[in-house]
Tab-separated table of C-alpha atoms in Angstrom:
chain	number	residue	atom	x	y	z
A	1	UNK	CA	10.053	-10.087	-36.439
A	2	UNK	CA	11.353	-12.009	-33.460
A	3	UNK	CA	8.706	-13.000	-30.895
A	4	UNK	CA	11.041	-12.618	-27.965
A	5	UNK	CA	12.738	-9.654	-26.324
A	6	UNK	CA	15.605	-11.615	-24.777
A	7	UNK	CA	18.092	-14.227	-25.886
A	8	UNK	CA	17.578	-17.233	-23.603
A	9	UNK	CA	20.719	-19.035	-22.540
A	10	UNK	CA	23.446	-19.237	-19.899
A	11	UNK	CA	24.216	-15.557	-20.358
A	12	UNK	CA	20.664	-14.648	-19.317
A	13	UNK	CA	20.915	-16.747	-16.144
A	14	UNK	CA	24.256	-15.131	-15.274
A	15	UNK	CA	22.818	-11.666	-15.883
A	16	UNK	CA	19.828	-12.348	-13.605
A	17	UNK	CA	22.074	-13.552	-10.798
A	18	UNK	CA	24.360	-10.560	-11.224
A	19	UNK	CA	21.460	-8.091	-11.172
A	20	UNK	CA	19.999	-9.644	-8.032
A	21	UNK	CA	23.355	-9.579	-6.261
A	22	UNK	CA	23.984	-5.958	-7.282
A	23	UNK	CA	20.546	-4.930	-5.994
A	24	UNK	CA	21.126	-6.729	-2.688
A	25	UNK	CA	24.613	-5.239	-2.238
A	26	UNK	CA	23.401	-1.707	-3.002
A	27	UNK	CA	20.451	-2.052	-0.615
A	28	UNK	CA	22.684	-3.386	2.151
A	29	UNK	CA	25.402	-0.784	1.562
A	30	UNK	CA	22.777	1.943	1.596
A	31	UNK	CA	21.544	0.806	4.988
A	32	UNK	CA	18.024	0.043	3.756
A	33	UNK	CA	17.959	-3.275	5.590
A	34	UNK	CA	16.439	-5.464	2.874
A	35	UNK	CA	19.487	-7.038	1.231
A	36	UNK	CA	18.505	-10.612	2.050
A	37	UNK	CA	14.897	-9.961	1.059
A	38	UNK	CA	16.029	-8.844	-2.400
A	39	UNK	CA	17.788	-12.160	-2.987
A	40	UNK	CA	14.889	-14.168	-1.564
A	41	UNK	CA	12.401	-12.268	-3.720
A	42	UNK	CA	14.482	-12.836	-6.857
A	43	UNK	CA	14.855	-16.561	-6.116
A	44	UNK	CA	11.140	-16.934	-5.396
A	45	UNK	CA	10.255	-15.103	-8.604
A	46	UNK	CA	12.451	-17.466	-10.630
A	47	UNK	CA	10.965	-20.591	-9.025
A	48	UNK	CA	7.375	-19.390	-9.190
A	49	UNK	CA	7.610	-18.248	-12.812
A	50	UNK	CA	9.230	-21.534	-13.795
A	51	UNK	CA	6.391	-23.458	-12.123
A	52	UNK	CA	3.711	-21.288	-13.732
A	53	UNK	CA	5.393	-21.622	-17.122
A	54	UNK	CA	5.135	-25.391	-16.835
A	55	UNK	CA	1.523	-25.345	-15.613
A	56	UNK	CA	0.048	-22.536	-17.681
A	57	UNK	CA	-0.613	-24.664	-20.757
A	58	UNK	CA	-2.755	-27.057	-18.740
A	59	UNK	CA	-4.469	-24.267	-16.806
A	60	UNK	CA	-5.611	-22.082	-19.704
A	61	UNK	CA	-7.480	-24.870	-21.533
A	62	UNK	CA	-9.980	-25.246	-18.669
A	63	UNK	CA	-12.213	-22.467	-17.345
A	64	UNK	CA	-12.458	-24.269	-13.989
A	65	UNK	CA	-8.669	-24.441	-13.720
A	66	UNK	CA	-8.469	-20.789	-14.760
A	67	UNK	CA	-10.970	-19.794	-12.055
A	68	UNK	CA	-9.063	-21.813	-9.450
A	69	UNK	CA	-5.800	-20.151	-10.457
A	70	UNK	CA	-7.373	-16.685	-10.182
A	71	UNK	CA	-8.622	-17.569	-6.678
A	72	UNK	CA	-5.095	-18.719	-5.805
A	73	UNK	CA	-3.681	-15.413	-7.024
A	74	UNK	CA	-6.161	-13.514	-4.842
A	75	UNK	CA	-5.274	-15.662	-1.819
A	76	UNK	CA	-1.522	-15.145	-2.236
A	77	UNK	CA	-2.059	-11.405	-2.733
A	78	UNK	CA	-4.185	-11.264	0.435
A	79	UNK	CA	-1.530	-13.040	2.498
A	80	UNK	CA	1.206	-10.794	1.097
A	81	UNK	CA	-0.671	-7.557	1.818
A	82	UNK	CA	-1.839	-8.799	5.213
A	83	UNK	CA	1.702	-9.499	6.319
A	84	UNK	CA	2.930	-6.197	4.914
A	85	UNK	CA	0.213	-4.192	6.692
A	86	UNK	CA	-0.277	-5.971	10.020
A	87	UNK	CA	2.803	-8.172	10.350
A	88	UNK	CA	0.730	-11.373	10.214
A	89	UNK	CA	-1.527	-13.303	7.860
A	90	UNK	CA	-4.707	-11.244	7.862
A	91	UNK	CA	-7.449	-12.314	5.469
A	92	UNK	CA	-9.194	-8.963	5.814
A	93	UNK	CA	-6.527	-7.694	3.424
A	94	UNK	CA	-8.129	-9.881	0.762
A	95	UNK	CA	-11.374	-7.880	0.831
A	96	UNK	CA	-10.101	-4.758	-0.973
A	97	UNK	CA	-7.992	-6.882	-3.329
A	98	UNK	CA	-10.827	-9.180	-4.400
A	99	UNK	CA	-13.530	-6.500	-4.397
A	100	UNK	CA	-11.640	-4.193	-6.725
A	101	UNK	CA	-9.996	-6.654	-9.089
A	102	UNK	CA	-12.808	-9.182	-9.450
A	103	UNK	CA	-15.420	-6.483	-10.077
A	104	UNK	CA	-13.379	-5.093	-12.966
A	105	UNK	CA	-12.590	-8.554	-14.359
A	106	UNK	CA	-16.276	-9.474	-14.224
A	107	UNK	CA	-17.180	-6.209	-15.960
A	108	UNK	CA	-14.658	-6.762	-18.760
A	109	UNK	CA	-15.869	-10.332	-19.264
A	110	UNK	CA	-19.564	-9.443	-19.247
A	111	UNK	CA	-18.955	-6.605	-21.718
A	112	UNK	CA	-17.115	-8.992	-24.037
A	113	UNK	CA	-13.938	-6.909	-23.949
A	114	UNK	CA	-11.966	-9.881	-22.603
A	115	UNK	CA	-12.816	-13.270	-24.150
A	116	UNK	CA	-13.868	-16.054	-21.802
A	117	UNK	CA	-10.647	-17.975	-22.345
A	118	UNK	CA	-7.953	-18.768	-19.831
A	119	UNK	CA	-5.181	-17.376	-22.014
A	120	UNK	CA	-6.894	-13.967	-21.851
A	121	UNK	CA	-8.400	-14.051	-18.347
A	122	UNK	CA	-5.277	-15.036	-16.405
A	123	UNK	CA	-2.960	-12.206	-17.550
A	124	UNK	CA	-5.642	-9.539	-17.179
A	125	UNK	CA	-6.710	-10.820	-13.760
A	126	UNK	CA	-3.076	-11.097	-12.679
A	127	UNK	CA	-2.320	-7.482	-13.601
A	128	UNK	CA	-5.417	-6.186	-11.802
A	129	UNK	CA	-4.887	-8.347	-8.693
A	130	UNK	CA	-1.259	-7.219	-8.553
A	131	UNK	CA	-2.313	-3.579	-8.749
A	132	UNK	CA	-4.909	-4.068	-6.018
A	133	UNK	CA	-2.323	-5.809	-3.821
A	134	UNK	CA	0.171	-2.971	-4.219
A	135	UNK	CA	-2.450	-0.303	-3.501
A	136	UNK	CA	-3.746	-2.203	-0.470
A	137	UNK	CA	-0.264	-2.660	0.976
A	138	UNK	CA	0.739	0.962	0.383
A	139	UNK	CA	-2.508	2.380	1.748
A	140	UNK	CA	-2.535	0.086	4.777
A	141	UNK	CA	1.059	0.780	5.749
A	142	UNK	CA	0.751	4.529	5.146
A	143	UNK	CA	-2.434	4.777	7.182
A	144	UNK	CA	-1.118	2.783	10.143
A	145	UNK	CA	2.128	4.770	10.151
A	146	UNK	CA	0.108	7.992	10.154
A	147	UNK	CA	-2.066	6.771	13.019
A	148	UNK	CA	1.042	5.881	15.003
A	149	UNK	CA	2.526	9.340	14.448
A	150	UNK	CA	-0.710	11.281	14.935
A	151	UNK	CA	-2.474	9.242	17.582
A	152	UNK	CA	-2.837	12.359	19.696
A	153	UNK	CA	-5.055	13.914	17.043
A	154	UNK	CA	-7.300	10.864	17.099
A	155	UNK	CA	-7.531	11.114	20.882
A	156	UNK	CA	-8.368	14.811	20.583
A	157	UNK	CA	-11.148	14.065	18.098
A	158	UNK	CA	-12.516	11.408	20.438
A	159	UNK	CA	-12.429	13.882	23.311
A	160	UNK	CA	-14.540	16.250	21.212
A	161	UNK	CA	-17.179	13.556	20.876
A	162	UNK	CA	-16.464	12.099	17.417
A	163	UNK	CA	-17.187	8.377	16.973
A	164	UNK	CA	-13.997	6.307	16.898
A	165	UNK	CA	-14.391	5.432	13.206
A	166	UNK	CA	-14.781	9.076	12.214
A	167	UNK	CA	-11.818	10.091	14.360
A	168	UNK	CA	-9.605	7.536	12.615
A	169	UNK	CA	-10.852	8.540	9.148
A	170	UNK	CA	-10.079	12.171	9.941
A	171	UNK	CA	-6.393	11.254	10.051
A	172	UNK	CA	-6.372	8.413	7.490
A	173	UNK	CA	-8.130	9.803	4.470
A	174	UNK	CA	-5.787	12.689	3.582
A	175	UNK	CA	-2.752	10.385	3.351
A	176	UNK	CA	-4.338	7.250	1.880
A	177	UNK	CA	-4.544	8.769	-1.595
A	178	UNK	CA	-0.759	8.601	-1.834
A	179	UNK	CA	-1.155	4.894	-2.578
A	180	UNK	CA	-2.610	5.875	-5.966
A	181	UNK	CA	0.440	7.908	-7.004
A	182	UNK	CA	2.301	5.022	-8.762
A	183	UNK	CA	-0.767	4.118	-10.855
A	184	UNK	CA	-1.452	7.761	-11.674
A	185	UNK	CA	2.150	8.395	-12.718
A	186	UNK	CA	2.217	5.239	-14.847
A	187	UNK	CA	-1.006	6.238	-16.604
A	188	UNK	CA	0.119	9.836	-17.179
A	189	UNK	CA	3.482	8.845	-18.669
A	190	UNK	CA	2.529	5.718	-20.636
A	191	UNK	CA	4.011	5.859	-24.108
A	192	UNK	CA	6.323	8.715	-23.123
A	193	UNK	CA	8.363	7.136	-20.329
A	194	UNK	CA	7.285	3.487	-20.272
A	195	UNK	CA	5.784	0.874	-22.565
A	196	UNK	CA	4.044	-1.418	-20.060
A	197	UNK	CA	3.844	-5.191	-20.266
A	198	UNK	CA	0.378	-5.520	-21.783
A	199	UNK	CA	1.344	-3.284	-24.704
A	200	UNK	CA	4.603	-5.111	-25.356
A	201	UNK	CA	3.031	-8.545	-24.908
A	202	UNK	CA	0.185	-7.910	-27.341
A	203	UNK	CA	2.582	-6.332	-29.831
A	204	UNK	CA	4.972	-9.280	-29.680
A	205	UNK	CA	1.994	-11.605	-30.052
A	206	UNK	CA	1.495	-10.256	-33.572
A	207	UNK	CA	-1.233	-7.644	-33.031
A	208	UNK	CA	-1.076	-4.170	-34.533
A	209	UNK	CA	0.340	-1.273	-32.518
A	210	UNK	CA	-3.161	0.245	-32.379
A	211	UNK	CA	-4.618	-2.921	-30.865
A	212	UNK	CA	-1.736	-3.108	-28.388
A	213	UNK	CA	-2.295	0.514	-27.390
A	214	UNK	CA	-6.028	0.008	-26.852
A	215	UNK	CA	-5.368	-3.096	-24.775
A	216	UNK	CA	-2.893	-1.242	-22.597
A	217	UNK	CA	-5.317	1.668	-22.168
A	218	UNK	CA	-8.027	-0.708	-20.932
A	219	UNK	CA	-5.570	-2.237	-18.472
A	220	UNK	CA	-4.362	1.126	-17.154
A	221	UNK	CA	-7.833	2.581	-16.679
A	222	UNK	CA	-8.939	-0.698	-15.116
A	223	UNK	CA	-6.009	-0.485	-12.729
A	224	UNK	CA	-7.015	3.012	-11.671
A	225	UNK	CA	-10.515	1.769	-10.861
A	226	UNK	CA	-9.227	-1.318	-9.054
A	227	UNK	CA	-6.707	0.591	-6.962
A	228	UNK	CA	-9.181	3.338	-6.089
A	229	UNK	CA	-11.613	0.727	-4.735
A	230	UNK	CA	-8.797	-1.063	-2.897
A	231	UNK	CA	-7.557	2.128	-1.199
A	232	UNK	CA	-11.027	3.221	-0.082
A	233	UNK	CA	-11.855	-0.211	1.335
A	234	UNK	CA	-8.460	-0.522	3.043
A	235	UNK	CA	-8.977	2.794	4.824
A	236	UNK	CA	-12.467	1.728	5.862
A	237	UNK	CA	-11.205	-1.595	7.221
A	238	UNK	CA	-8.526	0.178	9.253
A	239	UNK	CA	-11.077	2.679	10.550
A	240	UNK	CA	-13.384	-0.156	11.593
A	241	UNK	CA	-10.577	-1.959	13.402
A	242	UNK	CA	-10.427	-4.932	11.016
A	243	UNK	CA	-6.891	-4.250	9.826
A	244	UNK	CA	-4.608	-3.394	12.727
A	245	UNK	CA	-1.045	-4.171	13.822
A	246	UNK	CA	-0.404	-7.588	15.345
A	247	UNK	CA	0.955	-5.716	18.379
A	248	UNK	CA	-1.886	-3.446	19.459
A	249	UNK	CA	0.403	-1.469	21.758
A	250	UNK	CA	2.130	0.015	18.700
A	251	UNK	CA	-0.800	2.416	18.419
A	252	UNK	CA	-1.702	4.964	21.118
A	253	UNK	CA	-5.365	3.886	20.953
A	254	UNK	CA	-7.335	0.704	20.365
A	255	UNK	CA	-8.442	0.268	16.747
A	256	UNK	CA	-10.805	-2.492	17.813
A	257	UNK	CA	-12.942	0.176	19.462
A	258	UNK	CA	-13.517	1.832	16.106
A	259	UNK	CA	-15.694	-0.960	14.789
A	260	UNK	CA	-18.207	-0.593	17.564
A	261	UNK	CA	-18.032	3.190	17.775
A	262	UNK	CA	-16.566	3.035	21.289
A	263	UNK	CA	-13.978	5.369	22.697
A	264	UNK	CA	-10.334	4.391	22.362
A	265	UNK	CA	-8.398	3.263	25.365
A	266	UNK	CA	-6.772	5.875	27.512
């Protein structure tokens, strides 16, 4: 059986360029406003994957290099989510990402389910960090958008005597769970709609379908745990005024007041 899913060659490069251009054109024609970002993201992915492909052999043979690479992944994920949520580099976004993903990675390692080898740690950590980043970004953006639209309800809760944190949570919590929908849908439909990367990768690596299925199940359940932690912590950070828009005037009240339990500005 072939160990690759794609035929590597000039045709593959041409197909990648064509797909990126099509995506950018469709996004721009549809008025979604991210045409250039699609091309930039595709180019960055190509460069970054090429660099990692060259470095991965040296990284996986050393546990110290593996640990450093995992820290780098967390840092990049924190910067990405911070910019997506607040419009600036905000290291508070790294708290839910690291707390969720690293706790699960540590649990899998301590239980012996993932061997203490770079070739095993890096892909598992990368999947979990990526899931935590996505959940953090989705939850943070959804919560801040909701607070912008329903700031009057927060003000009303404050007027009734609720602490600022509780007033913010009253609006945030019902919508934050939407950030878990992609992970829930992926877990519910695995094997019926999609065959995720961990399953395919283990299968192509020569393992049995049963082993590949078990590996993918561990990853999916781990992702649910990671993303649940990330969403809860993201909401808490917003409620405490740690994660807030770079332009405070975008909200009808001051999130910084939430951390100290003070009333919002009027």
